[in-house]
């Protein structure tokens, strides 16, 4: 189901009127359409299944036993509490069992799940679950580091803070394995 642009436009015009603005004035007359277009882009992941992105894998036979780590995947999502953006970097690791996936599929999974109203904590878990279910690896580790618009522009106004969340599955829940991956992530910065 695509977003209902007409309803979004009407809602934005009402918000503008509710804050005392004239939605028809120069400078604002196209704002409802622009917001509707932005929301269609922000929430495109609602119509997508990340598992489909992982269906085209390459069988490698027996476990390679070697880690696959993709660092510094830029993402953006919209916080479901205030409908403000949060921007960050994802680091995704998996320990293949008997298949691998093209490296471009990993950022696609992140982008698909991020393109929904989200909480960073849930986003981290959903990425880990999608990879664990879609690739059947021995383990998965996902680390997100993001700056939240709601924290930086309202309330506490902490513009220099970021939030780090982590989710692990399988063999990568073991603390030593996680520590090694976290060291590899840090070494890339």
mmCIF file of C-alpha atoms in Angstrom:
data_model
loop_
_atom_site.group_PDB
_atom_site.id
_atom_site.type_symbol
_atom_site.label_atom_id
_atom_site.label_comp_id
_atom_site.label_asym_id
_atom_site.label_seq_id
_atom_site.Cartn_x
_atom_site.Cartn_y
_atom_site.Cartn_z
ATOM 1 C CA UNK A 1 0.000 0.000 0.000
ATOM 2 C CA UNK A 2 1.535 3.292 -1.104
ATOM 3 C CA UNK A 3 1.193 6.314 1.143
ATOM 4 C CA UNK A 4 -1.945 8.375 0.575
ATOM 5 C CA UNK A 5 -0.414 11.610 -0.700
ATOM 6 C CA UNK A 6 -3.728 13.476 -0.839
ATOM 7 C CA UNK A 7 -4.425 12.765 2.835
ATOM 8 C CA UNK A 8 -0.900 13.790 3.811
ATOM 9 C CA UNK A 9 -1.257 17.045 1.866
ATOM 10 C CA UNK A 10 -4.562 17.819 3.579
ATOM 11 C CA UNK A 11 -3.073 16.989 6.997
ATOM 12 C CA UNK A 12 -0.025 19.224 6.427
ATOM 13 C CA UNK A 13 -2.241 22.101 5.293
ATOM 14 C CA UNK A 14 -4.252 21.648 8.502
ATOM 15 C CA UNK A 15 -1.080 21.618 10.630
ATOM 16 C CA UNK A 16 0.065 24.851 8.995
ATOM 17 C CA UNK A 17 -3.329 26.430 9.717
ATOM 18 C CA UNK A 18 -3.243 25.072 13.293
ATOM 19 C CA UNK A 19 0.061 26.854 14.021
ATOM 20 C CA UNK A 20 -1.373 30.117 12.689
ATOM 21 C CA UNK A 21 0.092 30.062 9.187
ATOM 22 C CA UNK A 22 -1.731 30.528 5.904
ATOM 23 C CA UNK A 23 -1.101 27.350 3.864
ATOM 24 C CA UNK A 24 -1.887 29.322 0.688
ATOM 25 C CA UNK A 25 0.733 32.042 1.216
ATOM 26 C CA UNK A 26 3.768 32.316 -1.039
ATOM 27 C CA UNK A 27 6.472 29.972 0.184
ATOM 28 C CA UNK A 28 4.013 27.558 1.794
ATOM 29 C CA UNK A 29 1.613 26.832 -1.065
ATOM 30 C CA UNK A 30 3.680 23.837 -2.253
ATOM 31 C CA UNK A 31 4.708 22.642 1.202
ATOM 32 C CA UNK A 32 1.882 20.094 1.616
ATOM 33 C CA UNK A 33 2.834 18.462 -1.723
ATOM 34 C CA UNK A 34 6.536 18.508 -0.840
ATOM 35 C CA UNK A 35 5.890 16.860 2.528
ATOM 36 C CA UNK A 36 3.684 14.219 0.888
ATOM 37 C CA UNK A 37 6.444 13.469 -1.632
ATOM 38 C CA UNK A 38 9.016 13.252 1.172
ATOM 39 C CA UNK A 39 6.820 10.907 3.212
ATOM 40 C CA UNK A 40 6.352 8.654 0.176
ATOM 41 C CA UNK A 41 10.146 8.351 0.043
ATOM 42 C CA UNK A 42 10.687 8.117 3.810
ATOM 43 C CA UNK A 43 8.181 5.275 4.207
ATOM 44 C CA UNK A 44 8.745 3.251 1.020
ATOM 45 C CA UNK A 45 9.921 0.332 3.182
ATOM 46 C CA UNK A 46 6.365 -0.274 4.393
ATOM 47 C CA UNK A 47 5.663 -1.938 1.036
ATOM 48 C CA UNK A 48 8.870 -3.971 0.881
ATOM 49 C CA UNK A 49 9.916 -7.306 2.348
ATOM 50 C CA UNK A 50 13.632 -7.392 3.273
ATOM 51 C CA UNK A 51 13.634 -11.193 2.973
ATOM 52 C CA UNK A 52 13.167 -10.832 -0.789
ATOM 53 C CA UNK A 53 16.489 -8.973 -0.936
ATOM 54 C CA UNK A 54 18.263 -11.977 0.580
ATOM 55 C CA UNK A 55 16.634 -14.646 -1.601
ATOM 56 C CA UNK A 56 19.369 -14.388 -4.259
ATOM 57 C CA UNK A 57 22.245 -15.906 -2.277
ATOM 58 C CA UNK A 58 25.335 -17.814 -3.370
ATOM 59 C CA UNK A 59 25.789 -21.288 -1.877
ATOM 60 C CA UNK A 60 29.346 -21.828 -0.609
ATOM 61 C CA UNK A 61 29.061 -25.424 0.548
ATOM 62 C CA UNK A 62 30.411 -26.005 4.014
ATOM 63 C CA UNK A 63 30.803 -23.126 6.410
ATOM 64 C CA UNK A 64 33.605 -20.787 5.484
ATOM 65 C CA UNK A 65 34.068 -19.991 9.159
ATOM 66 C CA UNK A 66 35.042 -16.483 8.107
ATOM 67 C CA UNK A 67 33.274 -13.315 9.115
ATOM 68 C CA UNK A 68 31.612 -10.946 6.653
ATOM 69 C CA UNK A 69 31.559 -7.369 8.011
ATOM 70 C CA UNK A 70 30.211 -4.358 6.157
ATOM 71 C CA UNK A 71 30.997 -1.146 8.044
ATOM 72 C CA UNK A 72 29.723 2.391 7.753
ATOM 73 C CA UNK A 73 26.391 1.860 5.980
ATOM 74 C CA UNK A 74 24.693 5.258 6.033
ATOM 75 C CA UNK A 75 20.982 5.163 6.830
ATOM 76 C CA UNK A 76 18.135 7.469 7.703
ATOM 77 C CA UNK A 77 14.861 6.696 9.354
ATOM 78 C CA UNK A 78 11.939 8.533 10.900
ATOM 79 C CA UNK A 79 11.322 8.282 14.635
ATOM 80 C CA UNK A 80 7.794 7.101 15.202
ATOM 81 C CA UNK A 81 7.413 9.212 18.356
ATOM 82 C CA UNK A 82 7.856 12.666 16.778
ATOM 83 C CA UNK A 83 8.079 11.925 13.035
ATOM 84 C CA UNK A 84 11.522 13.511 13.017
ATOM 85 C CA UNK A 85 14.508 11.958 11.264
ATOM 86 C CA UNK A 86 17.348 10.056 12.801
ATOM 87 C CA UNK A 87 20.509 9.626 10.765
ATOM 88 C CA UNK A 88 23.259 7.166 11.363
ATOM 89 C CA UNK A 89 25.711 4.495 10.428
ATOM 90 C CA UNK A 90 25.049 0.758 10.510
ATOM 91 C CA UNK A 91 27.682 -1.946 10.857
ATOM 92 C CA UNK A 92 26.467 -5.399 9.840
ATOM 93 C CA UNK A 93 28.344 -8.661 10.366
ATOM 94 C CA UNK A 94 27.426 -12.270 9.748
ATOM 95 C CA UNK A 95 29.201 -15.584 10.023
ATOM 96 C CA UNK A 96 28.101 -17.604 6.965
ATOM 97 C CA UNK A 97 26.953 -21.175 7.380
ATOM 98 C CA UNK A 98 26.634 -22.365 3.774
ATOM 99 C CA UNK A 99 25.656 -19.265 1.766
ATOM 100 C CA UNK A 100 26.636 -15.674 1.216
ATOM 101 C CA UNK A 101 24.814 -12.770 -0.341
ATOM 102 C CA UNK A 102 26.048 -9.955 -2.559
ATOM 103 C CA UNK A 103 27.445 -7.181 -0.378
ATOM 104 C CA UNK A 104 25.026 -4.653 -1.891
ATOM 105 C CA UNK A 105 22.154 -6.609 -0.390
ATOM 106 C CA UNK A 106 23.209 -5.737 3.160
ATOM 107 C CA UNK A 107 22.707 -1.947 2.808
ATOM 108 C CA UNK A 108 19.494 -2.657 0.889
ATOM 109 C CA UNK A 109 18.147 -4.601 3.877
ATOM 110 C CA UNK A 110 19.140 -1.758 6.226
ATOM 111 C CA UNK A 111 17.508 0.854 3.974
ATOM 112 C CA UNK A 112 14.310 -1.163 3.537
ATOM 113 C CA UNK A 113 13.750 -1.671 7.246
ATOM 114 C CA UNK A 114 14.776 1.911 8.061
ATOM 115 C CA UNK A 115 12.232 3.283 5.562
ATOM 116 C CA UNK A 116 9.364 2.837 8.025
ATOM 117 C CA UNK A 117 8.287 4.691 11.148
ATOM 118 C CA UNK A 118 10.860 3.281 13.562
ATOM 119 C CA UNK A 119 12.570 3.217 16.902
ATOM 120 C CA UNK A 120 16.327 2.697 16.687
ATOM 121 C CA UNK A 121 16.150 -0.169 19.169
ATOM 122 C CA UNK A 122 13.567 -2.020 17.061
ATOM 123 C CA UNK A 123 15.363 -1.169 13.817
ATOM 124 C CA UNK A 124 18.530 -2.840 15.126
ATOM 125 C CA UNK A 125 16.614 -5.975 16.144
ATOM 126 C CA UNK A 126 14.673 -6.151 12.850
ATOM 127 C CA UNK A 127 17.849 -5.924 10.768
ATOM 128 C CA UNK A 128 19.442 -8.708 12.833
ATOM 129 C CA UNK A 129 16.311 -10.859 12.534
ATOM 130 C CA UNK A 130 16.055 -10.331 8.761
ATOM 131 C CA UNK A 131 19.673 -11.381 8.236
ATOM 132 C CA UNK A 132 19.442 -14.310 10.629
ATOM 133 C CA UNK A 133 16.255 -15.623 9.018
ATOM 134 C CA UNK A 134 17.194 -14.797 5.428
ATOM 135 C CA UNK A 135 20.764 -16.098 5.374
ATOM 136 C CA UNK A 136 20.661 -18.846 8.007
ATOM 137 C CA UNK A 137 24.148 -17.877 9.195
ATOM 138 C CA UNK A 138 25.958 -19.164 12.242
ATOM 139 C CA UNK A 139 25.646 -15.679 13.754
ATOM 140 C CA UNK A 140 24.740 -12.039 13.155
ATOM 141 C CA UNK A 141 25.805 -8.773 14.783
ATOM 142 C CA UNK A 142 24.263 -5.381 13.992
ATOM 143 C CA UNK A 143 25.473 -2.098 15.499
ATOM 144 C CA UNK A 144 23.709 1.213 14.800
ATOM 145 C CA UNK A 145 25.027 4.639 15.785
ATOM 146 C CA UNK A 146 22.555 7.450 15.109
ATOM 147 C CA UNK A 147 21.794 11.091 15.829
ATOM 148 C CA UNK A 148 18.128 11.773 16.545
ATOM 149 C CA UNK A 149 16.306 14.897 15.411
ATOM 150 C CA UNK A 150 14.027 14.737 18.439
ATOM 151 C CA UNK A 151 17.012 14.810 20.809
ATOM 152 C CA UNK A 152 18.857 17.533 18.918
ATOM 153 C CA UNK A 153 16.026 19.933 18.104
ATOM 154 C CA UNK A 154 13.587 19.695 20.987
ATOM 155 C CA UNK A 155 13.582 18.857 24.660
ATOM 156 C CA UNK A 156 17.184 18.291 25.783
ATOM 157 C CA UNK A 157 18.684 19.726 22.531
ATOM 158 C CA UNK A 158 21.731 17.511 22.708
ATOM 159 C CA UNK A 159 23.185 18.180 19.263
ATOM 160 C CA UNK A 160 26.465 16.327 19.832
ATOM 161 C CA UNK A 161 25.055 13.102 21.272
ATOM 162 C CA UNK A 162 24.438 9.853 19.444
ATOM 163 C CA UNK A 163 22.700 6.630 20.370
ATOM 164 C CA UNK A 164 24.336 3.230 19.875
ATOM 165 C CA UNK A 165 22.286 0.043 19.756
ATOM 166 C CA UNK A 166 23.416 -3.523 19.173
ATOM 167 C CA UNK A 167 21.687 -6.818 18.376
ATOM 168 C CA UNK A 168 23.327 -10.216 18.062
ATOM 169 C CA UNK A 169 22.146 -13.669 17.099
ATOM 170 C CA UNK A 170 23.649 -17.151 17.180
ATOM 171 C CA UNK A 171 27.400 -17.566 17.616
ATOM 172 C CA UNK A 172 27.918 -13.801 17.627
ATOM 173 C CA UNK A 173 26.102 -13.425 20.930
ATOM 174 C CA UNK A 174 29.258 -14.753 22.580
ATOM 175 C CA UNK A 175 31.099 -11.810 24.216
ATOM 176 C CA UNK A 176 34.548 -12.622 22.806
ATOM 177 C CA UNK A 177 33.215 -12.846 19.234
ATOM 178 C CA UNK A 178 31.316 -9.572 19.682
ATOM 179 C CA UNK A 179 34.395 -7.832 21.086
ATOM 180 C CA UNK A 180 36.495 -8.887 18.101
ATOM 181 C CA UNK A 181 33.897 -7.495 15.659
ATOM 182 C CA UNK A 182 33.521 -4.272 17.620
ATOM 183 C CA UNK A 183 37.318 -3.848 17.440
ATOM 184 C CA UNK A 184 37.155 -4.331 13.651
ATOM 185 C CA UNK A 185 34.364 -1.745 13.426
ATOM 186 C CA UNK A 186 36.379 0.753 15.501
ATOM 187 C CA UNK A 187 39.506 0.135 13.400
ATOM 188 C CA UNK A 188 37.666 1.315 10.294
ATOM 189 C CA UNK A 189 36.948 4.818 11.611
#
